CSV table of C-alpha atoms and ligand atoms in Angstrom, one decimal:
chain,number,residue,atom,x,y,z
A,1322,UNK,CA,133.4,98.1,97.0
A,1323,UNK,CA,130.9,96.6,94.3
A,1324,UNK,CA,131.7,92.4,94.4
A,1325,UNK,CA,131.5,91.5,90.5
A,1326,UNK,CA,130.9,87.8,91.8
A,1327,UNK,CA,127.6,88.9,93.6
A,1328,UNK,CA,126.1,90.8,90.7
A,1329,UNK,CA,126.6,93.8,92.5
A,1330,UNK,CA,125.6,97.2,90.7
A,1331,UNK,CA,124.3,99.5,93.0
A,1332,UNK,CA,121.2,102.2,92.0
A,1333,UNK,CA,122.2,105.7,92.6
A,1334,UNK,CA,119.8,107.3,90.5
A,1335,UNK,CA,117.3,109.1,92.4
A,1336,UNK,CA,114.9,109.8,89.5
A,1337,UNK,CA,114.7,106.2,88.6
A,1338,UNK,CA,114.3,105.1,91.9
A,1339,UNK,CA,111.6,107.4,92.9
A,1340,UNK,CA,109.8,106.3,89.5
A,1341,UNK,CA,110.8,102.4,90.8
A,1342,UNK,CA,109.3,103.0,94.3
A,1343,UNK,CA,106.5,104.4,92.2
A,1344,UNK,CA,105.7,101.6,89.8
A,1345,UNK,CA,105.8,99.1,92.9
A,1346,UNK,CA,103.3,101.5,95.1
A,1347,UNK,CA,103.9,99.9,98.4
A,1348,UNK,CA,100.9,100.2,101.2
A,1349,UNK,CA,101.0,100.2,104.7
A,1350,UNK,CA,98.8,96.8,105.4
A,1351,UNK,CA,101.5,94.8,103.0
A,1352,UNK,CA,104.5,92.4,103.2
A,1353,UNK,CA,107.4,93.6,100.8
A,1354,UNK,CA,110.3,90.7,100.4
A,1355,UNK,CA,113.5,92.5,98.9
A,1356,UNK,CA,115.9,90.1,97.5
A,1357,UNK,CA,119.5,91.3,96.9
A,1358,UNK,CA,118.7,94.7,99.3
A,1359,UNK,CA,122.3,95.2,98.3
A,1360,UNK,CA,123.2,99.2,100.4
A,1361,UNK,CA,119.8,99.9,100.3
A,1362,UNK,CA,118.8,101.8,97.5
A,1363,UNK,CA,115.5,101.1,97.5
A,1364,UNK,CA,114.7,100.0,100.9
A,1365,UNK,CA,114.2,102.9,102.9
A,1366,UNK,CA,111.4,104.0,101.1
A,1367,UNK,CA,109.6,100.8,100.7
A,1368,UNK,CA,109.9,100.7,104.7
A,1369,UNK,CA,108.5,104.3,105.1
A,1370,UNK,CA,105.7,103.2,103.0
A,1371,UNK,CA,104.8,99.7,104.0
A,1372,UNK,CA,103.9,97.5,106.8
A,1373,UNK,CA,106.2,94.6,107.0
A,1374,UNK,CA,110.2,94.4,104.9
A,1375,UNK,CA,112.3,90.8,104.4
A,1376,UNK,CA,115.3,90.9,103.1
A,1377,UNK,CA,117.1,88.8,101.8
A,1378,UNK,CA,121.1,89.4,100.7
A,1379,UNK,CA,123.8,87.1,100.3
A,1380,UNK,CA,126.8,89.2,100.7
A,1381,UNK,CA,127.6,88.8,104.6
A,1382,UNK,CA,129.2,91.9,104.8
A,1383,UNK,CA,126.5,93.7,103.5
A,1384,UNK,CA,124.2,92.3,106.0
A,1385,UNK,CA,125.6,94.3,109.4
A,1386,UNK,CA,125.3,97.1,107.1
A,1387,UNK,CA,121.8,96.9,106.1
A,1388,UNK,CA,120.9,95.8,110.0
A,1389,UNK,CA,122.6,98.9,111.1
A,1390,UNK,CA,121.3,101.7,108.6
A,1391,UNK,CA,117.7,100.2,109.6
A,1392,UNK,CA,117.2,99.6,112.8
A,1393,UNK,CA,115.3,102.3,113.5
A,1394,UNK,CA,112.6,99.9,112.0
A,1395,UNK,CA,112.6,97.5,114.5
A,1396,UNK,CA,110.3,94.3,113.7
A,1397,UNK,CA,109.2,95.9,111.0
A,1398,UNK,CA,112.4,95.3,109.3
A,1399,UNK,CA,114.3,91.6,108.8
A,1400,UNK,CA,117.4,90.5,107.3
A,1401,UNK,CA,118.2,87.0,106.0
A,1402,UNK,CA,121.7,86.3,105.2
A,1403,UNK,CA,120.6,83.3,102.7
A,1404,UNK,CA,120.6,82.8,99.1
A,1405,UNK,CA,117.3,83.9,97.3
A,1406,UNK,CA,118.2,80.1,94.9
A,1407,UNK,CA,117.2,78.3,97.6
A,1408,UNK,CA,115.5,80.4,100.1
A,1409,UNK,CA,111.6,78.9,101.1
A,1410,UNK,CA,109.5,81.3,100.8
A,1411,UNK,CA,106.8,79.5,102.4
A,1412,UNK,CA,108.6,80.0,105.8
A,1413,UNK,CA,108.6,84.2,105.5
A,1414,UNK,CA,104.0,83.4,106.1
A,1415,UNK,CA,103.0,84.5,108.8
A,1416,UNK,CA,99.5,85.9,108.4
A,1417,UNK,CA,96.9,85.4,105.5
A,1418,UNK,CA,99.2,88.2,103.6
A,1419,UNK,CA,100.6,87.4,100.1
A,1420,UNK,CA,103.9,88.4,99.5
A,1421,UNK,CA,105.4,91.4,97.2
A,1422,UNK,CA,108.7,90.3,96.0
A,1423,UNK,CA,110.8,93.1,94.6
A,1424,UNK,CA,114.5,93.0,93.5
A,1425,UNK,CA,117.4,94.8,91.7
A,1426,UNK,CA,118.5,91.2,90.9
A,1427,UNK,CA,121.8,90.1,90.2
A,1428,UNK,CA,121.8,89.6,86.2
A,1429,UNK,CA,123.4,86.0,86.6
A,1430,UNK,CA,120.8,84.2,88.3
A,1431,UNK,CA,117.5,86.1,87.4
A,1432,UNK,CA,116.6,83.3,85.1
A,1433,UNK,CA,117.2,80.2,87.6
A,1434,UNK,CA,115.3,82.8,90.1
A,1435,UNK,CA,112.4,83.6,88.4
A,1436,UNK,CA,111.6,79.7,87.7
A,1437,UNK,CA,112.4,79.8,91.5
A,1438,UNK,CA,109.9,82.3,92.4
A,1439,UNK,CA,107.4,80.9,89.9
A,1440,UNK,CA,106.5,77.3,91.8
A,1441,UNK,CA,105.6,79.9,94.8
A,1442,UNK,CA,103.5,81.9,93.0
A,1443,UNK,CA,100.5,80.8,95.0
A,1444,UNK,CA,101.6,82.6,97.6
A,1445,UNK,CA,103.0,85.4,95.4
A,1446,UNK,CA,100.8,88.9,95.2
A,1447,UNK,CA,103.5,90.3,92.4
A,1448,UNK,CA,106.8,91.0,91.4
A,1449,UNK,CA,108.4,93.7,90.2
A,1450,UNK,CA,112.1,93.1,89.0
A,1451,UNK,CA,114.8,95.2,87.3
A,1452,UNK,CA,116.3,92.6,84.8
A,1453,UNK,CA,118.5,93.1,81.7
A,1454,UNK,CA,116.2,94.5,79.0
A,1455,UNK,CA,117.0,91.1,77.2
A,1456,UNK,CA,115.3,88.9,79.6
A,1457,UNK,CA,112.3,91.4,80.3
A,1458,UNK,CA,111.8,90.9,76.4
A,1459,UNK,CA,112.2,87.6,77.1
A,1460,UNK,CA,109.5,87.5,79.6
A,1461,UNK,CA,107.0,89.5,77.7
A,1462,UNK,CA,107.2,88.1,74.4
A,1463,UNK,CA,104.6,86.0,72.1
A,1464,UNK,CA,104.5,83.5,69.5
A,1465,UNK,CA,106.4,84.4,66.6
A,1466,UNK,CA,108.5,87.1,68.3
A,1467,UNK,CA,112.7,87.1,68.3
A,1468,UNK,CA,112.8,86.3,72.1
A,1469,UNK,CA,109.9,83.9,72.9
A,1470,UNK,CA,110.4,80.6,74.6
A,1471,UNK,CA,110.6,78.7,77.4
A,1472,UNK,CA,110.8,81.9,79.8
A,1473,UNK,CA,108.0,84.0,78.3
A,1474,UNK,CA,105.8,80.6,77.9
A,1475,UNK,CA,106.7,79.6,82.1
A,1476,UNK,CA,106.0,82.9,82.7
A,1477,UNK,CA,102.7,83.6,81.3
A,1478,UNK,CA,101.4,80.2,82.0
A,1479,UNK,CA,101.8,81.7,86.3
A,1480,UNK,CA,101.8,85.5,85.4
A,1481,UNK,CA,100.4,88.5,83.7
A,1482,UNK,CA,103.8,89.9,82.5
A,1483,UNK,CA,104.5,93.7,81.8
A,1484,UNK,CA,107.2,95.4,80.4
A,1485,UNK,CA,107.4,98.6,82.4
A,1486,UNK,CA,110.2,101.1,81.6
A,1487,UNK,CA,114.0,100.6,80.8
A,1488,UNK,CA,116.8,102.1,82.9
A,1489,UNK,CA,120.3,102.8,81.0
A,1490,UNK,CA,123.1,101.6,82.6
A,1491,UNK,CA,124.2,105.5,83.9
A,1492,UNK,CA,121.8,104.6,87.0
A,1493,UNK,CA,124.0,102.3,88.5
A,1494,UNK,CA,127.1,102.0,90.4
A,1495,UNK,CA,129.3,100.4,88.5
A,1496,UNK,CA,127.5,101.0,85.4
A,1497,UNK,CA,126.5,97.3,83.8
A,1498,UNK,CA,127.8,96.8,79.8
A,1499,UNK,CA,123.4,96.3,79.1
A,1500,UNK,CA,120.8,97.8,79.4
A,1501,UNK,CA,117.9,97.4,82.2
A,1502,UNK,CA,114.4,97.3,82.2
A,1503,UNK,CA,111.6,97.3,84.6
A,1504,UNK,CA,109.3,94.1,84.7
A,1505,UNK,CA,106.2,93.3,86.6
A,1506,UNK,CA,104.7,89.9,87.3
A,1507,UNK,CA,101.3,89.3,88.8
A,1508,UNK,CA,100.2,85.7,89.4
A,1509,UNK,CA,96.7,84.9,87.8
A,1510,UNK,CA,94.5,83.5,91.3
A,1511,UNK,CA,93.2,81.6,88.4
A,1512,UNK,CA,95.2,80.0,85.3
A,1513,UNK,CA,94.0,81.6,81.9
A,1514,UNK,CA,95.0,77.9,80.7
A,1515,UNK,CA,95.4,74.9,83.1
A,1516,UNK,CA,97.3,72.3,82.5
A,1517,UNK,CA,95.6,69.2,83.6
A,1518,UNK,CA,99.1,68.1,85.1
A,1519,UNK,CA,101.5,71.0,85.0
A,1520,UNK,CA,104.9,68.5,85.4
A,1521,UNK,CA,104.0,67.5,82.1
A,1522,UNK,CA,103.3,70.9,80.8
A,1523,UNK,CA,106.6,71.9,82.1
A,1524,UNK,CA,108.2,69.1,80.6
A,1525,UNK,CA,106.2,69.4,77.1
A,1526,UNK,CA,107.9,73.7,76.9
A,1527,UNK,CA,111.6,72.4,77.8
A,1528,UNK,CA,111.2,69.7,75.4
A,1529,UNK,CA,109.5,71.0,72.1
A,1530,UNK,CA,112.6,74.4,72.8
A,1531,UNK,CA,115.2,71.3,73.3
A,1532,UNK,CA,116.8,72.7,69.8
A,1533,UNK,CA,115.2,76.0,68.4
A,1534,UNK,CA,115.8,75.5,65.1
A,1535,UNK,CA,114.1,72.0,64.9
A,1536,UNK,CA,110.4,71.1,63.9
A,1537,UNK,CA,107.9,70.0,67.0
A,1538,UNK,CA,108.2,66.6,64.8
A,1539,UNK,CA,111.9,66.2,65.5
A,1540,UNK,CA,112.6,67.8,69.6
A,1541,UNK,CA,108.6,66.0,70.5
A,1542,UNK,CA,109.6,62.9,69.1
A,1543,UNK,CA,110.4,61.2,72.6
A,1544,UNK,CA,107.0,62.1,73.6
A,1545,UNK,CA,104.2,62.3,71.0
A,1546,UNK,CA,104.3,61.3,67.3
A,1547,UNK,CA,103.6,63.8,64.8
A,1548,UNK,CA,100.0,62.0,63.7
A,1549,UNK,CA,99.2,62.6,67.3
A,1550,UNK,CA,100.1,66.4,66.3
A,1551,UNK,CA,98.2,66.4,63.5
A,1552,UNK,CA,94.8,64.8,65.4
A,1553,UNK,CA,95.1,67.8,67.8
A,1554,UNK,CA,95.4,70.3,64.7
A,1555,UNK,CA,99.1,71.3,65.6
A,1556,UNK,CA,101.4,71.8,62.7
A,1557,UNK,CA,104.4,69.0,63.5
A,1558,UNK,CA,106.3,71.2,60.8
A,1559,UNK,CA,105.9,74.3,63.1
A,1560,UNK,CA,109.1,75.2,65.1
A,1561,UNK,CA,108.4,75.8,68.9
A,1562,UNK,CA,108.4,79.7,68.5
A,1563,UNK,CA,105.1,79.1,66.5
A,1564,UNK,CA,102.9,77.8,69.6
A,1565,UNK,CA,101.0,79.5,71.6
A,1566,UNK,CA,100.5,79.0,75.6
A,1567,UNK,CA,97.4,77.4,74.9
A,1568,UNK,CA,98.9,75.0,71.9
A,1569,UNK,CA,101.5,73.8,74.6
A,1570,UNK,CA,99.1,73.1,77.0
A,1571,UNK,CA,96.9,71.2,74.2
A,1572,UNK,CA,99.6,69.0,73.8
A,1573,UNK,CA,100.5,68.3,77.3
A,1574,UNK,CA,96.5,67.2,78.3
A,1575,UNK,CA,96.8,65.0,75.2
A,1576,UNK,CA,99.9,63.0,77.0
A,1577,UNK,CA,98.3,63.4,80.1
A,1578,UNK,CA,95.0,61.5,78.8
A,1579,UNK,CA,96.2,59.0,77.3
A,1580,UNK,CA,98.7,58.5,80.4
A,1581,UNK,CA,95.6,58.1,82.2
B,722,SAM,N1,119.1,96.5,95.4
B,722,SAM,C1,120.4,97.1,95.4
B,722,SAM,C2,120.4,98.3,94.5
B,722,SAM,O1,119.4,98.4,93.7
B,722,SAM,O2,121.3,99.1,94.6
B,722,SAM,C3,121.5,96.1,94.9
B,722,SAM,C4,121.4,95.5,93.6
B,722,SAM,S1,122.7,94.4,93.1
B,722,SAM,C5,122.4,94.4,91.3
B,722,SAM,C6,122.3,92.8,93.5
B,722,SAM,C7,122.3,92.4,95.0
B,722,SAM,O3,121.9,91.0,95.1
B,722,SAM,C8,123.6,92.6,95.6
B,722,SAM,O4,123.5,93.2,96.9
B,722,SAM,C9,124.1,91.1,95.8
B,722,SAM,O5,125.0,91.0,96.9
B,722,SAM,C10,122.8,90.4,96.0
B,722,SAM,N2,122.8,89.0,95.7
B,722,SAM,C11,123.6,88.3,94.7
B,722,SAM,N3,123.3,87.1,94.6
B,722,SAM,C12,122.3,86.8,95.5
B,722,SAM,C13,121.5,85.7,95.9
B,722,SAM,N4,121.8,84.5,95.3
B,722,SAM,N5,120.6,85.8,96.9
B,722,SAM,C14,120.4,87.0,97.5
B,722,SAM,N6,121.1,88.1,97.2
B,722,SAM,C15,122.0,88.0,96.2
């Protein structure tokens, strides 16, 4: 039986998982990292098709299960019985291979995940996640667009973000009240735009978003003055949706100059 508490909606779609499985295109020399394996919807096939499979699930009694239906896959096939929150990534490094992180997340902690997953993205070939359609929007909008901010902003500053395909909520077992969509994340090897000292930059996005519907003049106030603004050409008048990635980081190598 599907836990509520564990976000659990199971795939049963075929279709969708084929076109899934299809989108992610998993190859034999790779290292796929599964989190929330759940019964296994997508795993077999990413294990016929690739060369190494973590899991990781946080339901313990889905974890005999998975070890079970599996075994036949030998090394080829682990299962950590951790949460994905606070899982190191670092540890699952073995040889020079990046890792491909895939996941039918649980729609309750794909934010606090993602931000997760984003401070390894060194280490981080892609991504490909089935979200709720909201926070794939979220993900993939630009300045001026109903769902940019902080997300998006974190998100490109690491990633090239795509939107791939939605999936209603008829794939799933029990179907979820939203709809689903398909997102892929690839980390850039080198950052479109820098940030001279990303803490800051990370610091400067949370801030300026502290209250949407305020100025950069009144949710920057702790942290720059609006003169300052002005001397880098940014509108202190503009609401934070305005600003581009690049604008952000503008702001933050200002701070982090004159911080010294
Ligand atoms: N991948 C399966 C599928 O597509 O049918 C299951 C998807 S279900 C939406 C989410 C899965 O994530 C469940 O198996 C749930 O137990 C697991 N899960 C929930 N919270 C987790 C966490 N913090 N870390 C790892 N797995 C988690």
């Amino acid at each position: 039986k599907a836990r509520k508490r564990f976000g659990q909606n199971f795939l049963q779609d075929e279709s969708i998982i084929r076109r899934i499985i299809r989108a992610i295109n998993p190859k034999p020399e790779q290292h796929l990292v599964e989190i929330g394996p759940g019964l296994g919807a997508l795993t077999e096939e990413i294990l016929d098709a690739t060369g190494r499979l973590d899991a990781i699930e946080l339901d313990r009694d889905l974890v005999p299960i998975l070890r079970t239906k599996f075994f036949n896959y030998g090394n080829q096939f682990t299962v950590h019985e951790a949460d994905a929150m606070r899982f190191d990534f670092q540890q699952l490094i073995q040889d020079d291979r990046p890792l491909r992180i895939i996941g039918n997340l649980p729609y309750n902690i794909s934010t606090q995940l993602i931000f997760h997953l984003l401070s390894h993205s060194h280490i981080i070939e892609d991504m490909h996640f089935m979200l709720q359609k909201e926070v794939v929007l979220r993900l993939a909008a630009g300045p001026g667009e109903n769902n940019y901010g902080r997300l998006g902003i974190m998100a490109q500053y690491f990633c090239k973000v795509e939107n791939l395909f939605l999936v209603p909520p008829s794939a799933f077992h029990p179907a979820p009240k939203v709809d689903s969509a398909i997102v892929r994340l690839v980390p850039y090897k080198t950052l479109p735009y820098p940030a001279k000292d990303h803490q800051l930059f990370q610091q400067v996005v949370r801030t300026a978003f502290g209250q949407r519907r305020k100025t950069l003049r009144n949710n920057l106030k702790e942290l720059i003055d609006s003169d300052a603004l002005e001397r880098i050409e940014i509108d202190p008048n503009l609401r934070p949706e305005r600003l581009s990635l690049a604008d952000f980081v503008k702001i933050s190598d200002y701070l982090a100059d004159i911080k010294g």
